[in-house]
Amino acid sequence: MKTYPVTDIQHYINGEFTDGVAGKSFQNINPFNNQPINAVAEGFKEDIDLAVAAAREAFDHGPWKHMTVQKRLSYLVKIADLIEENAEEISYLESLDTGLPISQTKKQAARAAENFRFYAEMVKSRLVGEAYQVDDTFINYTVHKPVGVAGLITPWNAPFMLETWKVAPALATGNTCVLKPAEWSPLTANKLAQIIDQSGLPKGVFNVVHGFGETAGASLVAHPDVQLISFTGETTTGSEIIKNGADTLKRVSMELGGKSPAIIFEDADLEKALDSIIWGIYSFNGERCTSNSRLFVHESIKDQFIESLKERVQNILVGDPMDAETEVGPLIHRQHFGNVSRYLKIAEKEGATIVSGSIPPEFKEGNYIAPTLLLDCTNDMTVAQEEIFGPVMAVIPFSSEEEVLRMANDIKYGLAAFIWTNDMKRGHRLAQSVDSGMVWVNSQNVRDLRIPFGGSKSSGVGREGGHYSFDFYTETQVIHVAIGDHHIPKFGVKKHLSANGIEK
Ligand code: NAD
């Protein structure tokens, strides 16, 4: 396959690629062999201060503010074009950096371009105000204005797509932004900076500071000139960010973790359900927020369904992420490999039966975990309650709709749910009763960019996607205009008399 050169990475601040103020860098590691890929500038508070100052200046005084909407959106279309032109390189860099199979990162690059095109269209057609007529006395109308500087903090599991998922609506609505990408996957964030630089976007409108969450990320969250934080990542990090943003009254959008149930009834199309379940947990190396990591199977079909699951799991192609045939690659980082391995030990201790695929011996240097089924689980086990974020699925039998609903909801998360049944009354009934931001009935995780994306309970705060992103990325202002006569109370027209009746 075609390879692309990788150089060391700098921050992108005020339209310039630059080293950090402290001159420090950290090593970026290849998950396939745990060898260094390149050095990445390590950002701290001073770098965040520079990036926020550039974004603030671009918002307050740059050409971005007074540009026509059409001109502003033309930059988004240009960025989408450039992403498409560079799609192969983006997908190569993403697979190199994350271990995600190349066939899957290709689709992510296409989705990223779509994010920009979609928001360019959405702003044109759906960023609309409302007017409230009050008889013949008033017209009250709303306008949506950009909020200011948006802080965007992203994870490593689908880095390029998730970065564009935030950058596109932030820019389309007229904000400026500072992106702090995940430290384990900096390559495509740097490529995005190169593409945006090439698009000619006015300087300071988009900035990237690389670095760690506790330093660069936390400084962005605490910065008084940053109005918004859009965050995708772990639930515990989300709650830390909400606390740290409280002093400066940050508006936050939180897309957090999940432990989503898939429920298979006996009357479902079992072949389709099987395809969807296998894809849902093992694509993206199991590092997918909406993965169906808890599988509930009706007891009447349990044995047959589990046999089919075992067969598929053992046939999944574990391989080099750069190989077009590979279905599962290595986990992002040695540390994450350690976390997932720890959960496999817990599963054993808790009494689960572990069934795994195999890892070819030539891949022993990588962070490989074979696709794994945890059979004989109960919903209260640690491995059924906590997000493992790897190619590991807990399988739990159920006997009735009431029982499975109770188990599906008996968890702190509420991101997604998947229901498989041909009884559509039951499908709708259960879909509406399950606690989750999103439900798919007889479907895998198919995305529609117009829908609200997000989770309930510990899986998120707020919704992004479609016009729902406008609630977050814009300030709604109301303007009251008197168009006729209305009563205005008269204050201060009576003479004030003192107690003895003499004018004061
Ligand atoms: P993470 O929370 O460890 O890190 C995410 C980002 O936050 C990184 O850029 C990190 O540097 C930064 N960060 C860490 N501590 C910070 C702090 N104190 N202040 C500011 N920033 C900080 O998450 P991760 O391990 O990169 O990603 C995996 C998680 O993301 C999983 O839980 C997954 O479910 C979740 N996720 C959710 C969605 C969704 O849409 N709901 C999508 C993808 C991933």
Coordinates of C-alpha atoms and ligand atoms in Angstrom, one line a residue:
M1 CA 0.0 0.0 0.0
K2 CA 1.0 3.6 -0.5
T3 CA 2.8 5.1 2.5
Y4 CA 3.1 8.8 3.5
P5 CA 5.9 10.6 5.2
V6 CA 5.4 11.6 8.9
T7 CA 7.3 14.5 10.3
D8 CA 7.4 15.9 13.8
I9 CA 4.3 17.9 14.8
Q10 CA 4.0 21.5 16.0
H11 CA 1.0 23.4 17.4
Y12 CA -1.0 25.5 14.9
I13 CA -1.6 28.9 16.5
N14 CA -2.7 32.1 14.7
G15 CA -2.1 30.7 11.3
E16 CA 1.4 29.5 12.1
F17 CA 2.9 26.1 12.9
T18 CA 5.0 26.6 16.0
D19 CA 6.9 24.9 18.8
G20 CA 5.5 25.2 22.3
V21 CA 6.7 28.1 24.6
A22 CA 8.5 25.5 26.8
G23 CA 10.1 23.9 23.8
K24 CA 9.0 20.4 25.1
S25 CA 7.7 17.5 23.1
F26 CA 6.4 14.0 23.7
Q27 CA 6.8 10.7 21.7
N28 CA 3.9 9.4 19.7
I29 CA 3.9 5.6 19.6
N30 CA 2.7 3.1 16.9
P31 CA 0.2 0.7 18.5
F32 CA 1.1 -2.0 15.9
N33 CA 4.7 -2.4 17.2
N34 CA 5.1 0.1 20.1
Q35 CA 7.9 1.9 18.2
P36 CA 8.0 5.7 18.2
I37 CA 6.3 7.4 15.2
N38 CA 7.3 11.0 15.7
A39 CA 7.7 13.8 18.3
V40 CA 4.8 16.0 19.1
A41 CA 5.0 19.5 20.6
E42 CA 3.7 19.4 24.2
G43 CA 1.5 22.3 25.0
F44 CA 1.0 23.9 28.4
K45 CA -1.0 26.9 29.8
E46 CA 1.3 29.4 28.0
D47 CA 0.5 27.8 24.6
I48 CA -3.2 27.6 25.4
D49 CA -3.1 31.3 26.4
L50 CA -1.5 32.2 23.0
A51 CA -4.1 30.1 21.1
V52 CA -7.0 31.5 22.9
A53 CA -5.7 35.1 22.5
A54 CA -5.4 34.4 18.7
A55 CA -9.0 33.0 18.6
R56 CA -10.3 35.9 20.7
E57 CA -8.6 38.5 18.4
A58 CA -10.0 36.7 15.3
F59 CA -13.5 36.7 16.8
D60 CA -13.5 40.3 18.0
H61 CA -11.5 42.1 15.3
G62 CA -10.7 39.7 12.4
P63 CA -12.5 39.5 9.1
W64 CA -14.4 36.4 10.2
K65 CA -16.8 38.5 12.3
H66 CA -18.1 40.7 9.4
M67 CA -17.8 38.1 6.6
T68 CA -21.0 37.3 4.8
V69 CA -22.4 33.9 5.8
Q70 CA -22.0 32.7 2.2
K71 CA -18.3 33.5 2.3
R72 CA -17.9 31.9 5.7
L73 CA -19.6 28.7 4.5
S74 CA -17.5 28.7 1.4
Y75 CA -14.5 27.9 3.6
L76 CA -16.3 24.9 5.0
V77 CA -16.9 23.6 1.5
K78 CA -13.3 24.2 0.6
I79 CA -12.1 22.3 3.7
A80 CA -14.5 19.4 2.7
D81 CA -13.0 19.4 -0.8
L82 CA -9.4 19.3 0.6
I83 CA -10.3 16.4 3.0
E84 CA -11.6 14.4 0.1
E85 CA -8.5 15.2 -1.9
N86 CA -6.3 14.0 1.0
A87 CA -8.6 11.1 2.1
E88 CA -6.1 8.4 1.5
E89 CA -3.4 10.1 3.4
I90 CA -5.8 10.9 6.3
S91 CA -6.9 7.3 6.5
Y92 CA -3.2 6.1 6.4
L93 CA -2.2 8.4 9.2
E94 CA -5.2 7.5 11.3
S95 CA -4.5 3.8 11.0
L96 CA -0.8 4.3 11.8
D97 CA -1.6 6.4 14.8
T98 CA -4.6 4.4 16.3
G99 CA -4.3 0.8 15.0
L100 CA -7.8 1.1 13.5
P101 CA -8.1 -1.0 10.3
I102 CA -7.5 1.0 7.1
S103 CA -10.9 -0.2 5.6
Q104 CA -12.6 1.5 8.5
T105 CA -10.6 4.7 8.7
K106 CA -11.3 5.3 5.0
K107 CA -15.0 5.6 5.8
Q108 CA -14.1 8.0 8.7
A109 CA -12.3 10.3 6.3
A110 CA -15.3 10.4 4.1
R111 CA -17.6 11.1 7.1
A112 CA -15.3 14.0 8.1
A113 CA -15.7 15.7 4.8
E114 CA -19.4 15.2 5.1
N115 CA -19.4 16.9 8.5
F116 CA -18.2 20.1 6.9
R117 CA -20.6 19.9 3.9
F118 CA -23.5 19.1 6.1
Y119 CA -23.0 22.1 8.5
A120 CA -22.5 24.4 5.5
E121 CA -25.9 23.3 4.3
M122 CA -27.5 23.3 7.8
V123 CA -26.5 26.9 8.5
K124 CA -28.0 28.0 5.2
S125 CA -31.3 26.2 5.6
R126 CA -31.9 25.8 9.4
L127 CA -30.1 28.5 11.3
V128 CA -33.3 30.5 11.6
G129 CA -34.9 32.7 14.2
E130 CA -38.5 33.0 15.3
A131 CA -40.8 36.0 15.4
Y132 CA -43.6 36.5 17.9
Q133 CA -46.2 39.0 17.0
V134 CA -48.0 40.7 20.0
D135 CA -51.3 42.1 18.5
D136 CA -50.4 45.4 16.8
T137 CA -48.1 46.5 19.5
F138 CA -44.9 44.4 19.3
I139 CA -42.8 42.2 17.2
N140 CA -40.3 40.1 19.2
Y141 CA -37.8 38.2 17.2
T142 CA -34.8 36.0 17.8
V143 CA -31.4 35.9 16.1
H144 CA -28.6 33.3 16.6
K145 CA -25.2 34.7 17.1
P146 CA -21.8 33.0 17.5
V147 CA -20.9 32.7 21.2
G148 CA -17.1 33.4 20.9
V149 CA -14.1 31.1 21.4
A150 CA -15.0 27.4 21.5
G151 CA -12.7 24.9 23.3
L152 CA -12.9 21.5 21.6
I153 CA -11.5 18.5 23.4
T154 CA -11.5 15.2 21.6
P155 CA -10.6 11.5 22.3
W156 CA -8.5 9.0 20.4
N157 CA -11.0 6.4 19.3
A158 CA -12.1 8.1 16.0
P159 CA -10.0 11.2 16.2
F160 CA -10.3 12.8 12.8
M161 CA -14.1 12.3 12.4
L162 CA -14.8 13.5 16.0
E163 CA -12.6 16.6 15.6
T164 CA -14.4 17.6 12.4
W165 CA -17.7 16.8 14.1
K166 CA -17.0 19.7 16.5
V167 CA -14.9 22.0 14.3
A168 CA -17.5 22.1 11.5
P169 CA -20.5 23.3 13.5
A170 CA -18.3 25.7 15.6
L171 CA -17.0 27.4 12.5
A172 CA -20.2 27.2 10.5
T173 CA -22.0 29.2 13.2
G174 CA -19.3 31.9 13.2
N175 CA -17.3 31.0 16.3
T176 CA -13.5 30.7 16.5
C177 CA -11.9 27.7 18.1
V178 CA -9.0 26.0 19.9
L179 CA -8.8 22.2 19.4
K180 CA -7.0 20.1 22.0
P181 CA -6.8 16.6 20.4
A182 CA -6.1 13.4 22.3
E183 CA -2.4 13.0 23.1
W184 CA -2.4 9.3 21.8
S185 CA -3.6 10.3 18.3
P186 CA -2.2 13.6 17.2
L187 CA -1.4 12.8 13.5
T188 CA -4.7 13.6 11.8
A189 CA -5.3 16.7 14.0
N190 CA -2.1 18.0 12.5
K191 CA -3.3 17.0 9.1
L192 CA -6.6 18.9 9.7
A193 CA -4.5 22.0 10.7
Q194 CA -2.5 21.7 7.4
I195 CA -5.8 21.4 5.4
I196 CA -7.4 24.3 7.1
D197 CA -4.2 26.4 6.6
Q198 CA -4.3 25.5 2.9
S199 CA -8.0 26.5 2.7
G200 CA -6.9 30.1 3.6
L201 CA -9.2 30.4 6.6
P202 CA -8.4 33.7 8.3
K203 CA -5.6 33.4 10.9
G204 CA -6.6 32.7 14.4
V205 CA -10.1 31.3 13.5
F206 CA -8.9 27.7 14.0
N207 CA -6.0 26.7 16.4
V208 CA -4.6 23.4 17.6
V209 CA -2.6 22.9 20.8
H210 CA -1.3 19.3 21.4
G211 CA -0.6 18.0 24.8
F212 CA -2.0 16.2 27.8
G213 CA -5.4 16.5 29.4
E214 CA -4.3 17.5 32.8
T215 CA -2.1 20.4 31.5
A216 CA -3.2 21.7 28.1
G217 CA -6.8 20.4 28.3
A218 CA -7.3 21.7 31.8
S219 CA -5.9 25.2 30.9
L220 CA -8.4 25.4 28.0
V221 CA -11.3 24.5 30.3
A222 CA -10.2 27.1 32.9
H223 CA -9.5 29.9 30.5
P224 CA -11.8 32.9 31.1
D225 CA -11.9 33.9 27.4
V226 CA -13.3 30.5 26.3
Q227 CA -17.1 30.5 26.4
L228 CA -17.8 26.9 25.3
I229 CA -16.3 23.5 25.9
S230 CA -17.4 20.7 23.6
F231 CA -15.9 17.5 25.0
T232 CA -16.0 13.8 23.9
G233 CA -14.3 11.3 26.2
E234 CA -14.6 9.4 29.4
T235 CA -17.4 10.0 31.9
T236 CA -14.9 10.7 34.7
T237 CA -13.1 13.3 32.6
G238 CA -16.4 14.9 31.7
S239 CA -17.3 15.5 35.3
E240 CA -13.8 16.8 36.0
I241 CA -14.2 19.3 33.2
I242 CA -17.6 20.4 34.4
K243 CA -16.1 21.1 37.9
N244 CA -13.1 23.0 36.4
G245 CA -15.3 25.0 34.1
A246 CA -17.6 26.2 36.9
D247 CA -15.6 29.2 38.0
T248 CA -15.7 30.7 34.5
L249 CA -19.4 29.5 33.9
K250 CA -18.5 27.4 30.8
R251 CA -21.3 26.2 28.6
V252 CA -20.6 22.5 28.1
S253 CA -21.6 19.7 25.8
M254 CA -20.5 16.3 27.0
E255 CA -20.4 13.2 24.8
L256 CA -19.3 10.5 27.3
G257 CA -18.9 6.8 27.8
G258 CA -21.4 3.9 27.3
K259 CA -22.2 0.3 27.9
S260 CA -25.0 -0.1 25.5
P261 CA -27.3 -3.0 25.4
A262 CA -28.3 -5.0 22.4
I263 CA -31.5 -7.0 22.9
I264 CA -32.3 -10.0 20.7
F265 CA -35.8 -11.4 20.9
E266 CA -36.6 -14.9 19.6
D267 CA -38.6 -13.5 16.6
A268 CA -35.8 -11.4 15.2
D269 CA -34.1 -11.8 11.9
L270 CA -31.2 -13.6 13.6
E271 CA -28.8 -13.5 10.7
K272 CA -29.0 -9.8 10.4
A273 CA -28.9 -9.4 14.2
L274 CA -25.7 -11.5 14.3
D275 CA -24.0 -9.3 11.6
S276 CA -25.0 -6.2 13.4
I277 CA -23.9 -7.4 16.9
I278 CA -20.5 -8.6 15.6
W279 CA -19.9 -5.4 13.7
G280 CA -21.2 -3.3 16.6
I281 CA -18.7 -4.7 19.1
Y282 CA -15.7 -5.7 17.1
S283 CA -15.4 -2.9 14.5
F284 CA -13.2 0.0 15.6
N285 CA -11.2 -2.6 17.6
G286 CA -14.1 -2.4 20.1
E287 CA -13.1 1.2 20.9
R288 CA -16.5 2.7 19.9
C289 CA -18.6 4.7 22.3
T290 CA -21.9 3.2 21.0
S291 CA -20.7 -0.4 20.8
N292 CA -23.2 -3.0 22.0
S293 CA -20.9 -4.2 24.7
R294 CA -23.8 -5.9 26.7
L295 CA -25.7 -8.5 24.7
F296 CA -29.0 -9.7 26.0
V297 CA -30.3 -12.9 24.2
H298 CA -33.7 -14.5 24.7
E299 CA -33.2 -17.8 26.5
S300 CA -35.1 -19.7 23.8
I301 CA -32.5 -18.9 21.1
K302 CA -29.5 -18.4 23.4
D303 CA -27.7 -21.7 22.6
Q304 CA -28.1 -21.4 18.8
F305 CA -27.1 -17.7 18.8
I306 CA -24.1 -18.2 21.0
E307 CA -22.8 -20.9 18.8
S308 CA -23.0 -18.5 15.8
L309 CA -21.3 -15.8 17.8
K310 CA -18.5 -18.2 18.7
E311 CA -18.0 -19.2 15.1
R312 CA -17.8 -15.6 13.9
V313 CA -15.5 -14.5 16.8
Q314 CA -13.0 -17.2 15.9
N315 CA -13.1 -16.2 12.2
I316 CA -12.5 -12.5 12.7
L317 CA -9.4 -11.4 10.9
V318 CA -7.0 -9.9 13.4
G319 CA -4.2 -8.3 11.6
D320 CA -2.0 -5.4 10.5
P321 CA -4.2 -2.2 10.5
M322 CA -2.7 -1.3 7.1
D323 CA -3.9 -4.5 5.5
A324 CA -7.2 -3.9 3.7
E325 CA -8.5 -7.3 4.8
T326 CA -8.0 -6.7 8.5
E327 CA -11.1 -6.6 10.7
V328 CA -9.5 -6.0 14.1
G329 CA -6.2 -4.3 14.8
P330 CA -4.2 -3.4 17.9
L331 CA -5.6 -1.2 20.7
I332 CA -4.4 2.4 20.8
H333 CA -1.9 2.2 23.5
R334 CA 0.0 -0.1 25.9
Q335 CA -1.8 1.5 28.8
H336 CA -5.2 0.9 27.3
F337 CA -4.1 -2.7 26.5
G338 CA -3.4 -3.1 30.2
N339 CA -6.8 -1.8 31.2
V340 CA -8.6 -4.2 28.8
S341 CA -6.4 -7.1 29.9
R342 CA -7.3 -6.3 33.6
Y343 CA -11.0 -6.6 32.7
L344 CA -10.4 -10.0 31.2
K345 CA -8.9 -11.1 34.5
I346 CA -11.8 -9.7 36.4
A347 CA -14.2 -11.6 34.1
E348 CA -12.4 -14.8 35.0
K349 CA -12.6 -14.0 38.7
E350 CA -16.3 -13.2 38.4
G351 CA -17.0 -16.6 36.8
A352 CA -17.6 -15.6 33.2
T353 CA -16.6 -18.2 30.5
I354 CA -14.2 -16.5 28.1
V355 CA -14.2 -17.4 24.4
S356 CA -11.6 -15.6 22.3
G357 CA -10.4 -15.5 18.7
S358 CA -6.7 -15.8 18.0
I359 CA -3.9 -13.3 17.4
P360 CA -1.3 -14.4 14.8
P361 CA 2.1 -14.8 16.5
E362 CA 3.8 -12.3 14.2
F363 CA 1.8 -9.5 15.9
K364 CA 3.1 -10.0 19.4
E365 CA 4.8 -6.6 19.6
G366 CA 1.4 -4.8 19.1
N367 CA -1.4 -4.0 21.6
Y368 CA -3.6 -6.9 20.4
I369 CA -6.5 -8.2 22.3
A370 CA -8.4 -11.0 20.4
P371 CA -12.1 -10.5 19.9
T372 CA -13.7 -11.9 23.0
L373 CA -17.0 -13.1 24.3
L374 CA -17.8 -13.2 28.0
L375 CA -20.4 -15.9 28.4
D376 CA -22.4 -16.9 31.5
C377 CA -22.5 -13.2 32.6
T378 CA -25.0 -11.6 34.9
N379 CA -25.9 -7.9 34.6
D380 CA -24.4 -7.1 38.0
M381 CA -20.8 -8.2 37.2
T382 CA -18.2 -5.5 36.9
V383 CA -17.6 -6.6 33.3
A384 CA -21.3 -6.0 32.5
Q385 CA -21.4 -2.6 34.3
E386 CA -18.2 -0.9 33.4
E387 CA -17.1 0.4 30.0
I388 CA -14.2 -1.8 28.8
F389 CA -13.7 -0.1 25.5
G390 CA -12.1 -3.0 23.8
P391 CA -13.3 -6.0 21.6
V392 CA -15.0 -7.7 24.5
M393 CA -18.8 -8.4 24.8
A394 CA -20.7 -9.6 27.9
V395 CA -23.5 -12.0 27.0
I396 CA -26.5 -12.3 29.3
P397 CA -29.6 -14.4 28.7
F398 CA -33.2 -13.1 29.5
S399 CA -36.6 -14.7 29.7
S400 CA -39.1 -11.8 29.4
E401 CA -39.5 -8.2 28.1
E402 CA -39.9 -6.9 31.7
E403 CA -36.7 -8.6 32.9
V404 CA -34.6 -7.4 29.9
L405 CA -35.8 -3.9 30.3
R406 CA -35.0 -3.8 33.9
M407 CA -31.5 -5.2 33.2
A408 CA -30.9 -2.9 30.2
N409 CA -31.7 0.2 32.4
D410 CA -29.9 -1.1 35.5
I411 CA -26.6 0.7 34.7
K412 CA -25.2 4.2 35.1
Y413 CA -24.8 4.7 31.3
G414 CA -27.5 5.6 28.8
L415 CA -25.8 6.2 25.4
A416 CA -27.3 3.8 22.9
A417 CA -29.5 0.7 22.7
F418 CA -30.2 -1.8 19.9
I419 CA -33.4 -3.8 19.8
W420 CA -34.0 -6.8 17.5
T421 CA -37.6 -8.1 17.1
N422 CA -40.1 -8.5 14.4
D423 CA -42.9 -7.5 16.8
M424 CA -43.0 -3.8 16.0
K425 CA -45.4 -3.0 18.9
R426 CA -42.8 -4.5 21.2
G427 CA -40.0 -2.8 19.4
H428 CA -41.5 0.7 19.8
R429 CA -42.6 0.0 23.4
L430 CA -39.2 -1.1 24.5
A431 CA -37.4 1.6 22.5
Q432 CA -39.4 4.3 24.4
S433 CA -38.8 2.6 27.8
V434 CA -35.0 2.1 27.5
D435 CA -32.9 4.8 29.2
S436 CA -30.6 6.0 26.4
G437 CA -30.1 8.9 24.1
M438 CA -30.3 6.8 21.0
V439 CA -32.1 3.6 20.0
W440 CA -31.8 1.5 16.9
V441 CA -34.5 -1.0 16.1
N442 CA -33.6 -3.8 13.7
S443 CA -30.6 -1.8 12.7
Q444 CA -26.9 -1.4 13.3
N445 CA -25.4 1.9 14.3
V446 CA -26.3 3.8 11.2
R447 CA -25.8 7.5 11.5
D448 CA -28.1 10.3 10.3
L449 CA -26.3 13.6 10.7
R450 CA -29.7 15.4 11.2
I451 CA -30.5 13.6 14.4
P452 CA -29.6 14.7 17.9
F453 CA -26.5 12.7 19.0
G454 CA -25.8 12.2 22.7
G455 CA -26.5 10.2 25.8
S456 CA -28.6 10.3 29.0
K457 CA -27.5 9.5 32.6
S458 CA -23.6 9.2 32.8
S459 CA -23.3 9.1 29.0
G460 CA -23.7 12.8 28.4
V461 CA -25.0 16.3 28.8
G462 CA -26.8 17.9 25.9
R463 CA -27.1 17.0 22.3
E464 CA -25.1 17.8 19.2
G465 CA -25.9 17.0 15.6
G466 CA -28.3 18.5 13.1
H467 CA -29.9 21.8 14.3
Y468 CA -29.4 20.7 17.9
S469 CA -25.8 21.9 17.6
F470 CA -27.1 25.4 17.1
D471 CA -28.4 25.4 20.7
F472 CA -24.9 24.8 21.9
Y473 CA -22.8 26.8 19.4
T474 CA -24.9 29.9 19.2
E475 CA -26.3 32.5 21.6
T476 CA -30.0 33.1 21.0
Q477 CA -30.8 36.8 21.3
V478 CA -34.3 38.2 21.4
I479 CA -35.1 41.7 20.1
H480 CA -38.4 43.4 21.2
V481 CA -39.6 46.1 18.8
A482 CA -42.6 48.3 19.6
I483 CA -44.6 48.7 16.4
G484 CA -47.6 50.5 18.1
D485 CA -48.7 52.0 21.3
H486 CA -48.2 50.2 24.6
H487 CA -48.6 51.2 28.2
I488 CA -45.4 52.4 29.9
P489 CA -45.8 53.0 33.7
K490 CA -44.9 56.6 34.6
F491 CA -42.4 56.7 37.5
G492 CA -41.1 59.9 39.1
V493 CA -43.8 62.3 37.9
K494 CA -45.6 62.9 41.3
K495 CA -44.2 65.6 43.6
H496 CA -42.8 64.2 46.8
L497 CA -44.2 65.8 49.9
S498 CA -42.6 65.6 53.3
A499 CA -44.5 64.6 56.4
N500 CA -45.7 68.2 57.1
G501 CA -47.1 68.5 53.6
I502 CA -44.4 70.8 52.3
E503 CA -42.8 70.0 48.9
K504 CA -39.3 68.4 49.3
Ligands
NAD1 P1 -10.4 10.7 27.9 O1 -11.5 11.3 28.7 O2 -9.3 10.0 28.6 O3 -9.7 11.9 27.1 C1 -10.5 12.6 26.1 C2 -9.8 14.0 25.9 O4 -9.8 14.7 27.2 C3 -8.3 13.9 25.6 O5 -8.0 14.9 24.6 C4 -7.6 14.2 26.9 O6 -6.3 14.7 26.8 C5 -8.6 15.2 27.5 N1 -8.5 15.3 28.9 C6 -8.2 14.4 29.9 N2 -8.3 14.9 31.1 C7 -8.6 16.2 31.0 C8 -8.9 17.3 31.9 N3 -8.7 17.2 33.2 N4 -9.3 18.5 31.4 C9 -9.4 18.7 30.1 N5 -9.2 17.7 29.1 C10 -8.8 16.5 29.6 O7 -11.1 9.8 26.9 P2 -10.4 8.8 25.8 O8 -9.8 7.7 26.6 O9 -9.5 9.6 24.9 O10 -11.6 8.3 24.9 C11 -12.4 7.2 25.2 C12 -13.7 7.6 25.9 O11 -14.4 8.5 25.0 C13 -14.6 6.4 26.1 O12 -15.2 6.5 27.4 C14 -15.7 6.6 25.1 O13 -17.0 6.0 25.4 C15 -15.8 8.1 25.0 N6 -16.4 8.5 23.7 C16 -17.7 9.0 23.7 C17 -18.3 9.3 22.5 C18 -19.7 9.9 22.5 O14 -20.1 10.5 21.5 N7 -20.5 9.7 23.6 C19 -17.6 9.2 21.3 C20 -16.3 8.7 21.3 C21 -15.7 8.4 22.5

